[in-house]
Coordinates of N, CA, C and O (backbone and C1' of nucleotides) in Angstrom, one line a residue:
Chain A
M215 N 0.8 -1.2 0.0 CA 0.0 0.0 0.0 C 0.9 1.3 0.0 O 1.9 1.3 0.7
A216 N 0.4 2.2 -0.7 CA 1.2 3.5 -0.8 C 0.8 4.3 0.5 O 0.0 3.9 1.3
D217 N 1.5 5.4 0.6 CA 1.2 6.3 1.8 C -0.2 6.8 1.7 O -0.5 7.7 0.9
L218 N -1.0 6.3 2.6 CA -2.4 6.8 2.6 C -2.4 8.3 3.0 O -3.4 9.0 2.7
H219 N -1.4 8.7 3.8 CA -1.4 10.1 4.2 C -1.2 11.0 3.0 O -2.1 11.9 2.8
A220 N -0.3 10.6 2.1 CA -0.1 11.4 0.9 C -1.3 11.3 0.0 O -1.8 12.3 -0.6
R221 N -1.8 10.1 -0.1 CA -3.0 9.9 -0.9 C -4.2 10.8 -0.5 O -4.8 11.4 -1.3
A222 N -4.4 10.9 0.9 CA -5.4 11.7 1.4 C -5.2 13.2 1.0 O -6.1 13.9 0.7
R223 N -4.0 13.6 1.1 CA -3.6 15.0 0.8 C -3.9 15.3 -0.7 O -4.4 16.4 -1.1
I224 N -3.6 14.3 -1.5 CA -3.9 14.4 -2.9 C -5.4 14.6 -3.2 O -5.8 15.5 -3.9
Y225 N -6.1 13.8 -2.5 CA -7.6 13.8 -2.7 C -8.1 15.2 -2.2 O -9.0 15.8 -2.9
A226 N -7.6 15.7 -1.1 CA -8.0 17.0 -0.6 C -7.7 18.1 -1.6 O -8.5 19.0 -1.9
A227 N -6.5 18.0 -2.2 CA -6.1 19.0 -3.2 C -7.0 19.0 -4.4 O -7.4 20.0 -4.9
I228 N -7.4 17.8 -4.8 CA -8.3 17.7 -6.0 C -9.7 18.2 -5.6 O -10.3 18.9 -6.4
R229 N -10.2 17.9 -4.4 CA -11.5 18.4 -4.0 C -11.5 19.9 -3.8 O -12.5 20.5 -3.9
A230 N -10.3 20.5 -3.7 CA -10.2 21.9 -3.5 C -10.3 22.7 -4.8 O -10.3 23.9 -4.8
I231 N -10.3 22.0 -5.9 CA -10.4 22.6 -7.2 C -11.8 23.2 -7.4 O -12.8 22.4 -7.3
P232 N -11.9 24.5 -7.6 CA -13.2 25.1 -7.7 C -14.0 24.5 -8.9 O -13.4 24.1 -9.9
R233 N -15.3 24.5 -8.9 CA -16.1 24.1 -10.0 C -15.9 25.0 -11.2 O -15.8 26.2 -11.1
G234 N -15.8 24.3 -12.4 CA -15.6 25.1 -13.6 C -14.1 25.5 -13.8 O -13.8 26.2 -14.7
Q235 N -13.3 25.0 -12.9 CA -11.8 25.3 -13.0 C -11.0 24.0 -13.1 O -11.5 22.9 -12.7
V236 N -9.8 24.0 -13.7 CA -9.0 22.8 -13.8 C -7.6 23.1 -13.2 O -7.2 24.2 -13.0
A237 N -7.0 22.0 -12.9 CA -5.6 22.1 -12.3 C -4.7 20.9 -12.9 O -5.2 19.9 -13.3
G238 N -3.4 21.2 -13.1 CA -2.5 20.2 -13.6 C -2.1 19.2 -12.6 O -2.2 19.5 -11.4
Y239 N -1.6 18.0 -13.0 CA -1.2 17.0 -12.1 C -0.1 17.5 -11.2 O -0.1 17.3 -9.9
G240 N 0.9 18.2 -11.8 CA 2.0 18.7 -11.0 C 1.5 19.7 -10.0 O 2.0 19.8 -8.8
H241 N 0.5 20.5 -10.4 CA 0.0 21.5 -9.5 C -0.7 20.9 -8.3 O -0.5 21.3 -7.2
V242 N -1.5 19.9 -8.6 CA -2.2 19.2 -7.5 C -1.1 18.5 -6.6 O -1.3 18.6 -5.3
A243 N -0.1 17.9 -7.1 CA 0.9 17.3 -6.3 C 1.6 18.3 -5.4 O 1.8 18.1 -4.2
A244 N 2.0 19.4 -6.0 CA 2.6 20.5 -5.2 C 1.7 21.0 -4.1 O 2.1 21.1 -3.0
R245 N 0.4 21.1 -4.4 CA -0.6 21.6 -3.5 C -0.7 20.6 -2.3 O -1.1 20.9 -1.2
A246 N -0.5 19.3 -2.7 CA -0.6 18.2 -1.7 C 0.7 18.0 -0.9 O 0.8 17.1 -0.1
G247 N 1.7 18.9 -1.2 CA 2.9 18.8 -0.4 C 3.8 17.7 -1.0 O 4.7 17.2 -0.4
L248 N 3.6 17.4 -2.3 CA 4.4 16.4 -3.0 C 4.9 16.9 -4.3 O 4.5 16.4 -5.4
P249 N 5.9 17.8 -4.3 CA 6.4 18.4 -5.5 C 7.1 17.4 -6.3 O 7.9 16.6 -5.8
G250 N 6.8 17.3 -7.6 CA 7.5 16.4 -8.5 C 6.8 15.1 -8.6 O 7.3 14.2 -9.3
R251 N 5.8 14.8 -7.8 CA 5.1 13.5 -7.8 C 3.8 13.5 -8.6 O 2.8 13.0 -8.2
A252 N 3.9 14.2 -9.8 CA 2.7 14.2 -10.6 C 2.2 12.8 -11.0 O 1.0 12.5 -11.0
R253 N 3.1 11.9 -11.2 CA 2.7 10.5 -11.5 C 2.1 9.8 -10.4 O 1.3 8.9 -10.6
M254 N 2.4 10.2 -9.2 CA 1.8 9.7 -8.0 C 0.3 10.1 -7.9 O -0.6 9.3 -7.6
V255 N 0.1 11.3 -8.3 CA -1.3 11.8 -8.4 C -2.1 10.9 -9.4 O -3.2 10.5 -9.1
C256 N -1.5 10.7 -10.5 CA -2.1 9.8 -11.5 C -2.5 8.5 -11.0 O -3.6 8.0 -11.1
Q257 N -1.5 7.9 -10.2 CA -1.7 6.6 -9.6 C -2.8 6.6 -8.6 O -3.7 5.7 -8.5
A258 N -2.8 7.7 -7.8 CA -3.8 7.9 -6.8 C -5.2 7.9 -7.4 O -6.2 7.3 -6.9
L259 N -5.3 8.6 -8.5 CA -6.6 8.7 -9.2 C -7.1 7.4 -9.7 O -8.2 7.0 -9.6
A260 N -6.2 6.7 -10.4 CA -6.5 5.4 -11.0 C -6.9 4.4 -9.9 O -7.8 3.6 -10.1
A261 N -6.2 4.5 -8.7 CA -6.5 3.6 -7.6 C -7.9 4.0 -7.0 O -8.6 3.1 -6.6
S262 N -8.2 5.3 -6.9 CA -9.4 5.7 -6.2 C -10.6 5.2 -7.0 O -11.5 4.7 -6.5
G263 N -10.5 5.5 -8.3 CA -11.6 5.0 -9.2 C -13.0 5.6 -8.9 O -13.4 6.6 -9.5
D264 N -13.7 5.0 -8.0 CA -15.1 5.3 -7.7 C -15.2 6.3 -6.6 O -16.3 6.5 -6.1
A265 N -14.1 6.9 -6.1 CA -14.3 7.8 -5.0 C -15.0 9.1 -5.5 O -15.1 9.3 -6.7
D266 N -15.5 9.9 -4.5 CA -16.3 11.1 -4.9 C -15.3 12.2 -5.1 O -15.2 13.1 -4.4
L267 N -14.5 12.1 -6.2 CA -13.6 13.1 -6.5 C -13.9 13.7 -7.9 O -14.3 13.1 -8.8
P268 N -13.6 15.1 -8.0 CA -13.7 15.8 -9.2 C -12.5 15.5 -10.1 O -11.8 16.4 -10.5
W269 N -12.2 14.3 -10.4 CA -11.1 13.9 -11.2 C -11.0 14.5 -12.5 O -10.0 14.7 -13.1
H270 N -12.2 14.8 -13.1 CA -12.3 15.4 -14.4 C -11.6 16.8 -14.4 O -11.3 17.3 -15.5
R271 N -11.5 17.4 -13.3 CA -10.9 18.7 -13.2 C -9.3 18.7 -13.2 O -8.7 19.7 -13.2
V272 N -8.8 17.5 -13.3 CA -7.3 17.3 -13.3 C -6.9 17.0 -14.7 O -7.3 16.0 -15.3
V273 N -6.1 17.9 -15.3 CA -5.6 17.7 -16.6 C -4.1 17.8 -16.7 O -3.4 18.0 -15.7
R274 N -3.5 17.6 -17.9 CA -2.0 17.7 -18.0 C -1.6 19.2 -17.9 O -2.4 20.1 -18.0
S275 N -0.3 19.4 -17.8 CA 0.2 20.7 -17.7 C -0.1 21.6 -18.9 O -0.2 22.8 -18.8
D276 N -0.2 20.9 -20.1 CA -0.6 21.6 -21.3 C -2.0 22.0 -21.4 O -2.5 22.7 -22.3
G277 N -2.8 21.5 -20.5 CA -4.3 21.7 -20.5 C -5.0 20.5 -21.3 O -6.2 20.5 -21.4
R278 N -4.1 19.6 -21.8 CA -4.7 18.4 -22.5 C -5.3 17.4 -21.6 O -4.9 17.2 -20.5
I279 N -6.3 16.7 -22.1 CA -6.9 15.6 -21.4 C -5.9 14.5 -21.3 O -5.2 14.2 -22.3
A280 N -5.7 13.9 -20.1 CA -4.7 12.9 -19.9 C -5.0 11.6 -20.6 O -4.1 10.8 -20.8
F281 N -6.3 11.3 -20.9 CA -6.6 10.0 -21.6 C -6.4 10.1 -23.1 O -6.4 11.1 -23.7
P282 N -6.2 8.9 -23.7 CA -6.2 8.8 -25.1 C -7.4 9.3 -25.8 O -8.5 9.3 -25.2
K283 N -7.3 9.9 -27.0 CA -8.4 10.5 -27.7 C -9.6 9.6 -27.8 O -10.8 10.1 -27.7
D284 N -9.4 8.3 -28.1 CA -10.5 7.4 -28.3 C -11.0 6.7 -27.0 O -11.8 5.8 -27.1
S285 N -10.3 7.1 -25.9 CA -10.7 6.4 -24.7 C -12.0 6.8 -24.1 O -12.5 7.8 -24.4
R286 N -12.6 5.9 -23.4 CA -13.9 6.2 -22.7 C -13.7 7.3 -21.7 O -14.5 8.2 -21.5
G287 N -12.6 7.2 -20.9 CA -12.3 8.2 -19.9 C -12.2 9.6 -20.5 O -12.7 10.5 -19.9
F288 N -11.7 9.6 -21.7 CA -11.5 10.9 -22.4 C -12.9 11.5 -22.6 O -13.2 12.7 -22.2
R289 N -13.8 10.8 -23.2 CA -15.1 11.3 -23.5 C -15.9 11.7 -22.2 O -16.5 12.7 -22.1
E290 N -15.7 10.9 -21.2 CA -16.4 11.2 -19.9 C -15.9 12.5 -19.3 O -16.7 13.3 -18.9
Q291 N -14.5 12.6 -19.2 CA -13.9 13.8 -18.7 C -14.4 15.0 -19.5 O -14.7 16.1 -18.9
C292 N -14.3 14.9 -20.8 CA -14.7 16.0 -21.7 C -16.1 16.4 -21.4 O -16.4 17.6 -21.3
R293 N -17.0 15.4 -21.3 CA -18.4 15.7 -21.1 C -18.6 16.4 -19.7 O -19.3 17.4 -19.7
R294 N -18.0 15.9 -18.7 CA -18.1 16.5 -17.4 C -17.6 18.0 -17.4 O -18.3 18.9 -16.8
L295 N -16.5 18.2 -18.0 CA -15.9 19.5 -18.0 C -16.8 20.5 -18.8 O -17.1 21.6 -18.3
K296 N -17.3 20.0 -19.9 CA -18.3 20.9 -20.7 C -19.5 21.2 -19.8 O -20.1 22.3 -19.9
A297 N -19.9 20.2 -19.0 CA -21.1 20.4 -18.2 C -20.9 21.5 -17.2 O -21.8 22.1 -16.7
E298 N -19.6 21.7 -16.8 CA -19.3 22.7 -15.8 C -18.9 24.0 -16.5 O -18.6 25.0 -15.8
G299 N -19.0 24.1 -17.8 CA -18.8 25.3 -18.5 C -17.4 25.5 -19.0 O -17.0 26.6 -19.4
V300 N -16.6 24.5 -18.9 CA -15.2 24.6 -19.3 C -15.1 24.4 -20.8 O -15.5 23.3 -21.3
A301 N -14.5 25.3 -21.5 CA -14.4 25.3 -22.9 C -13.3 24.3 -23.3 O -12.2 24.4 -22.8
I302 N -13.6 23.4 -24.3 CA -12.6 22.5 -24.7 C -12.5 22.5 -26.2 O -13.5 22.6 -26.9
A303 N -11.2 22.4 -26.8 CA -11.0 22.4 -28.2 C -9.9 21.4 -28.5 O -8.8 21.5 -28.0
R304 N -10.2 20.5 -29.4 CA -9.3 19.4 -29.8 C -8.7 18.7 -28.6 O -7.5 18.5 -28.6
G305 N -9.5 18.3 -27.7 CA -9.1 17.5 -26.6 C -8.3 18.3 -25.6 O -7.6 17.7 -24.8
R306 N -8.3 19.6 -25.6 CA -7.5 20.5 -24.8 C -8.4 21.6 -24.2 O -9.2 22.2 -24.9
V307 N -8.1 21.9 -22.9 CA -8.8 23.0 -22.2 C -8.3 24.3 -22.8 O -7.1 24.5 -22.9
R308 N -9.2 25.2 -23.1 CA -8.8 26.5 -23.6 C -7.9 27.3 -22.7 O -7.0 27.9 -23.0
I309 N -8.3 27.2 -21.4 CA -7.6 28.0 -20.4 C -6.6 27.0 -19.6 O -7.1 26.2 -18.9
P310 N -5.3 27.2 -19.9 CA -4.3 26.4 -19.2 C -4.4 26.6 -17.7 O -4.8 27.6 -17.2
P311 N -4.1 25.5 -16.9 CA -4.3 25.5 -15.5 C -3.3 26.4 -14.8 O -3.6 27.0 -13.8
S312 N -2.1 26.5 -15.3 CA -1.0 27.1 -14.5 C -0.8 28.5 -15.1 O 0.3 29.0 -14.9
A313 N -1.7 29.2 -15.6 CA -1.5 30.5 -16.2 C -1.7 31.7 -15.3 O -0.8 32.1 -14.7
P314 N -2.9 32.2 -15.2 CA -3.1 33.5 -14.8 C -3.1 33.7 -13.2 O -3.0 32.8 -12.5
S315 N -3.3 35.0 -12.8 CA -3.3 35.3 -11.4 C -4.6 34.7 -10.8 O -4.7 34.5 -9.6
L316 N -5.6 34.4 -11.6 CA -6.8 33.8 -11.2 C -6.5 32.5 -10.4 O -7.1 32.2 -9.4
D317 N -5.4 31.9 -10.9 CA -5.0 30.6 -10.2 C -4.6 30.8 -8.8 O -5.2 30.2 -7.9
E318 N -3.7 31.7 -8.5 CA -3.3 32.0 -7.1 C -4.5 32.4 -6.3 O -4.6 32.1 -5.1
L319 N -5.3 33.2 -6.9 CA -6.5 33.7 -6.2 C -7.4 32.6 -5.7 O -7.8 32.5 -4.6
L320 N -7.6 31.6 -6.6 CA -8.5 30.5 -6.2 C -7.8 29.4 -5.4 O -8.5 28.7 -4.7
W321 N -6.5 29.3 -5.5 CA -5.8 28.2 -4.8 C -5.4 28.6 -3.4 O -4.4 28.0 -2.9
S322 N -6.1 29.4 -2.7 CA -5.9 29.8 -1.3 C -4.4 29.8 -0.9 O -3.9 28.7 -0.5
P323 N -3.7 30.9 -1.1 CA -2.3 31.0 -0.7 C -2.1 30.8 0.8 O -3.1 31.0 1.6
P324 N -0.9 30.5 1.3 CA -0.6 30.2 2.7 C -0.7 31.5 3.5 O -1.3 31.5 4.5
Chain B
dC85 P 19.8 -3.7 -3.8 O5' 19.4 -4.6 -5.1 C5' 20.4 -5.4 -5.6 C4' 20.1 -5.7 -7.0 C3' 19.9 -4.5 -7.9 O3' 20.5 -4.6 -9.1 C1' 18.0 -5.9 -8.0
dC86 P 20.6 -3.3 -10.1 O5' 19.9 -3.8 -11.4 C5' 20.2 -5.1 -11.9 C4' 19.1 -5.5 -13.0 C3' 18.8 -4.3 -14.0 O3' 18.7 -4.8 -15.3 C1' 16.8 -5.1 -12.9
dC87 P 18.4 -3.8 -16.5 O5' 16.8 -4.0 -16.6 C5' 16.3 -5.3 -16.8 C4' 14.8 -5.2 -17.2 C3' 14.4 -4.1 -18.1 O3' 13.5 -4.5 -19.1 C1' 13.1 -4.0 -16.1
dG88 P 13.2 -3.4 -20.3 O5' 11.6 -3.4 -20.2 C5' 10.8 -4.6 -20.0 C4' 9.4 -4.2 -19.6 C3' 8.7 -3.1 -20.4 O3' 7.4 -3.4 -20.6 C1' 8.8 -2.6 -18.1
dT89 P 6.5 -2.5 -21.6 O5' 5.6 -1.7 -20.6 C5' 4.7 -2.4 -19.7 C4' 3.9 -1.4 -18.8 C3' 3.5 -0.1 -19.6 O3' 2.1 0.1 -19.3 C1' 4.6 0.4 -17.6
dG90 P 1.3 1.0 -20.3 O5' 0.8 2.2 -19.3 C5' 0.0 1.9 -18.2 C4' 0.0 3.2 -17.3 C3' -0.3 4.5 -18.1 O3' -1.2 5.2 -17.4 C1' 1.8 4.6 -16.8
dA91 P -2.7 5.1 -17.9 O5' -3.2 6.6 -17.7 C5' -3.2 7.5 -18.7 C4' -3.4 8.9 -18.2 C3' -2.4 9.3 -17.1 O3' -2.0 10.6 -17.3 C1' -4.7 9.5 -16.3
dC92 P -0.7 10.9 -18.2 O5' 0.3 11.6 -17.1 C5' -0.1 12.1 -15.9 C4' 1.0 13.0 -15.4 C3' 1.2 14.3 -16.2 O3' 1.5 15.4 -15.3 C1' 3.2 13.0 -16.1
dT93 P 1.6 16.8 -16.0 O5' 3.2 17.1 -16.1 C5' 4.0 16.9 -14.9 C4' 5.4 17.5 -15.2 C3' 5.4 18.8 -16.0 O3' 6.3 19.7 -15.4 C1' 6.7 17.1 -17.1
dC94 P 6.4 21.2 -16.1 O5' 7.9 21.2 -16.8 C5' 8.9 20.4 -16.1 C4' 10.2 20.4 -17.0 C3' 10.3 21.7 -17.9 O3' 11.7 22.2 -17.8 C1' 10.4 19.7 -19.2
dT95 P 12.0 23.5 -18.6 O5' 12.9 23.0 -19.8 C5' 13.9 22.0 -19.5 C4' 14.5 21.5 -20.8 C3' 14.8 22.6 -21.8 O3' 16.2 22.5 -22.3 C1' 13.5 20.9 -22.9
dA96 P 16.8 23.5 -23.4 O5' 16.9 22.7 -24.8 C5' 16.8 21.3 -24.8 C4' 16.9 20.8 -26.2 C3' 17.3 21.7 -27.3 O3' 18.1 21.1 -28.3 C1' 15.1 20.9 -27.7
dC97 P 18.6 21.9 -29.6 O5' 17.6 21.5 -30.8 C5' 17.4 20.1 -31.1 C4' 16.3 20.0 -32.1 C3' 16.5 20.9 -33.3 O3' 16.4 20.2 -34.5 C1' 14.3 21.0 -32.4
Chain C
dC290 P -0.3 28.1 -29.4 O5' 0.1 27.2 -30.6 C5' -0.5 27.1 -31.8 C4' 0.1 25.9 -32.6 C3' 0.0 24.7 -31.7 O3' -0.3 23.5 -32.5 C1' 2.2 25.1 -32.4
dG291 P -0.8 22.2 -31.7 O5' 0.2 21.1 -32.2 C5' 0.2 20.6 -33.6 C4' 1.5 19.9 -33.9 C3' 1.8 18.8 -33.0 O3' 1.5 17.5 -33.5 C1' 3.7 20.2 -33.4
dT292 P 1.6 16.2 -32.7 O5' 3.1 15.7 -32.9 C5' 3.7 15.6 -34.1 C4' 5.2 15.4 -34.0 C3' 5.5 14.1 -33.2 O3' 6.6 13.4 -33.9 C1' 6.6 16.0 -32.3
dA293 P 7.1 12.0 -33.3 O5' 8.4 12.4 -32.4 C5' 9.4 13.2 -33.0 C4' 10.7 13.0 -32.3 C3' 10.9 11.7 -31.6 O3' 12.2 11.3 -31.6 C1' 10.8 13.5 -30.0
dG294 P 12.7 9.9 -30.9 O5' 13.4 10.4 -29.6 C5' 14.5 11.3 -29.6 C4' 14.9 11.8 -28.2 C3' 15.1 10.7 -27.2 O3' 16.4 10.7 -26.7 C1' 13.7 12.4 -26.3
dA295 P 16.9 9.6 -25.7 O5' 16.9 10.4 -24.3 C5' 17.5 11.7 -24.1 C4' 17.2 12.3 -22.8 C3' 17.5 11.4 -21.6 O3' 18.1 12.1 -20.6 C1' 15.3 12.2 -21.6
dG296 P 18.5 11.4 -19.2 O5' 17.3 11.9 -18.2 C5' 17.0 13.3 -18.2 C4' 16.0 13.6 -17.1 C3' 16.1 12.7 -15.9 O3' 16.0 13.5 -14.7 C1' 13.9 12.5 -16.7
dC297 P 16.3 12.8 -13.2 O5' 14.9 12.9 -12.5 C5' 13.7 13.1 -13.2 C4' 12.6 13.0 -12.3 C3' 12.7 12.0 -11.1 O3' 12.0 12.4 -10.0 C1' 11.1 11.2 -12.6
dC298 P 12.3 11.7 -8.5 O5' 10.9 11.1 -8.1 C5' 9.7 11.6 -8.6 C4' 8.5 10.7 -8.3 C3' 8.8 9.6 -7.3 O3' 7.7 9.4 -6.4 C1' 8.1 8.7 -9.4
dA299 P 7.9 8.5 -5.1 O5' 6.9 7.3 -5.4 C5' 5.6 7.5 -5.6 C4' 4.9 6.3 -6.2 C3' 5.1 5.0 -5.4 O3' 3.9 4.4 -5.2 C1' 5.7 4.6 -7.7
dC300 P 3.8 3.0 -4.3 O5' 3.8 1.9 -5.5 C5' 2.8 2.1 -6.6 C4' 2.7 0.9 -7.5 C3' 3.0 -0.5 -6.7 O3' 2.0 -1.4 -7.2 C1' 4.5 -0.3 -8.5
dG301 P 1.9 -2.8 -6.3 O5' 2.2 -3.9 -7.5 C5' 1.5 -3.9 -8.7 C4' 2.3 -4.7 -9.7 C3' 2.6 -6.1 -9.3 O3' 2.3 -7.0 -10.4 C1' 4.6 -5.0 -9.9
dG302 P 2.4 -8.6 -10.0 O5' 3.5 -9.1 -11.0 C5' 3.4 -8.8 -12.4 C4' 4.7 -9.2 -13.1 C3' 5.2 -10.6 -12.8 O3' 5.7 -11.3 -14.0 C1' 6.9 -9.0 -12.3

DNA sequence: CCCGTGACTCTAC
DNA sequence: CGTAGAGCCACGG
């Protein structure tokens, strides 16, 4: 079993993402106190599976959907994001997660 | 202990 | 703005 402590922090970071907003894996990891563990976030999500997490709000650093274009997960994530008003074009979120000051504003600074 | 795999990231071209 | 390669982290065979 992996560190449930870290896992819990990752989940908390994901739940902290505001509705209609997205965050990158690395960003979530850093927010969870695990800098450079983006892949751990990925594993945590895959392991959680059916947990009550807004996993669809987690995208890659480029704003791209992490799933393959023809994957079911891709369509599901795309659908959920659109349902929240997030604009998507060619499998990519129009607004990159790590860009503007809006980010710092929403991500509750220390 | 080495190696392959993955819902990743960064840099170079 | 696109692809290609190396780097990283955790996990299982």
